[in-house]
Coordinates of C-alpha atoms in Angstrom, one line a residue:
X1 CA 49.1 68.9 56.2
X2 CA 49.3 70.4 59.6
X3 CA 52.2 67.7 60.3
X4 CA 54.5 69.4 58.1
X5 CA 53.5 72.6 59.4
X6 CA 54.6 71.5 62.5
X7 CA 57.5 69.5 61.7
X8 CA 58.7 73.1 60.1
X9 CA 57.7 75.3 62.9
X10 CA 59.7 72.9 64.9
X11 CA 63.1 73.0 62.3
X12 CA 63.0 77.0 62.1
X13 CA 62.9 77.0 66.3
X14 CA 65.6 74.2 66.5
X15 CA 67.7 76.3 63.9
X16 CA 67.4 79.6 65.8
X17 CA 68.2 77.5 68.9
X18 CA 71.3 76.8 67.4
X19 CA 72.2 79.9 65.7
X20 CA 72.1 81.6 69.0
X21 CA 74.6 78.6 70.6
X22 CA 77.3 79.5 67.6
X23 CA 76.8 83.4 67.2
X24 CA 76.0 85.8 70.4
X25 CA 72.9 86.6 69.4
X26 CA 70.5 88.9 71.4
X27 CA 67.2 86.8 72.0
X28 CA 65.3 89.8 70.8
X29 CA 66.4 89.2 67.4
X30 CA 65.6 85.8 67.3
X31 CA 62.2 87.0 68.9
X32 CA 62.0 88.9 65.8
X33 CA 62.8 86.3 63.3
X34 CA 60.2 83.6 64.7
X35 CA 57.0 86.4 64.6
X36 CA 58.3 86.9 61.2
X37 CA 58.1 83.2 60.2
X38 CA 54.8 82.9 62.1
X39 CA 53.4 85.6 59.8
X40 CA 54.8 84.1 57.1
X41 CA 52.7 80.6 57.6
X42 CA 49.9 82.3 59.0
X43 CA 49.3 84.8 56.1
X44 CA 49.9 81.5 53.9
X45 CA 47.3 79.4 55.5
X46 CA 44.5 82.2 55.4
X47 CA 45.4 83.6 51.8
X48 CA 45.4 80.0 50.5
X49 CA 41.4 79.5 52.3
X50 CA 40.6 82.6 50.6
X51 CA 41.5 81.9 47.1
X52 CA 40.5 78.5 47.6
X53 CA 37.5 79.9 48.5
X54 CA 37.3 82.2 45.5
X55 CA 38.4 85.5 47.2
X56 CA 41.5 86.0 45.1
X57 CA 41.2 89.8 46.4
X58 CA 41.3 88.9 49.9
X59 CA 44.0 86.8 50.1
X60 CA 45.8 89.1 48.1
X61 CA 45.2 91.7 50.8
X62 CA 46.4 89.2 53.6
X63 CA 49.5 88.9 51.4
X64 CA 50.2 92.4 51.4
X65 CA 49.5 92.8 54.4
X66 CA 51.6 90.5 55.9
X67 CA 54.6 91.6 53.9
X68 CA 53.8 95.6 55.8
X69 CA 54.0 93.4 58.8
X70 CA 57.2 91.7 58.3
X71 CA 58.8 95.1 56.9
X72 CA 57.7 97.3 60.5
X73 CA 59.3 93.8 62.3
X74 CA 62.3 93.5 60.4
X75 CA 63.4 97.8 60.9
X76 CA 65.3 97.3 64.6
X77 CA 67.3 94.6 63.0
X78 CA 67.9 96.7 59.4
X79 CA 68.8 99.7 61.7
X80 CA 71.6 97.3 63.9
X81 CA 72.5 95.8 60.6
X82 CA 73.0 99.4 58.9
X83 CA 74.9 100.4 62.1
X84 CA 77.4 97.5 62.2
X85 CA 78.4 98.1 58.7
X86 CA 78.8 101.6 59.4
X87 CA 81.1 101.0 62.4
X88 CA 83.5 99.0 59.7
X89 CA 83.2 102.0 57.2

């Protein structure tokens, strides 16, 4: 139920918490990560109430839309990603 939710919410934070400790990481890319995961469960919860609900359709437009999302959120850190490797090339 929602304590699980929580529980994980509170993992994935205490994770990139850490992450950032061990690796010099900007804090706009761990920004980045948690809005992703926070689509993620949010796209979950409502596309799971719709088919529930018996709007297969719907949810199956949250799902897609939620995967655009994550895609425009995730192109700043592809483009640093593709960058790096390119500076080893």
């Amino acid at each position: 139920g929602s304590e699980m939710c929580i529980r994980d919410r509170e993992t994935v934070i205490n994770f990139a918490k850490k992450m950032q400790t061990f690796v010099a990481v900007d804090q706009t890319y761990i920004t980045l990560i948690l809005k992703m995961v926070g689509i993620t469960y949010a796209a979950e919860f409502a596309m799971n109430i719709c088919k529930d609900a018996g709007y297969a359709a719907v949810g199956n437009q949250i799902e897609l839309f939620a995967k655009l999302s994550i895609l425009v959120l995730s192109i700043p850190v592809l483009t640093v990603f593709l960058e790096t490797v390119g500076s080893f090339l």
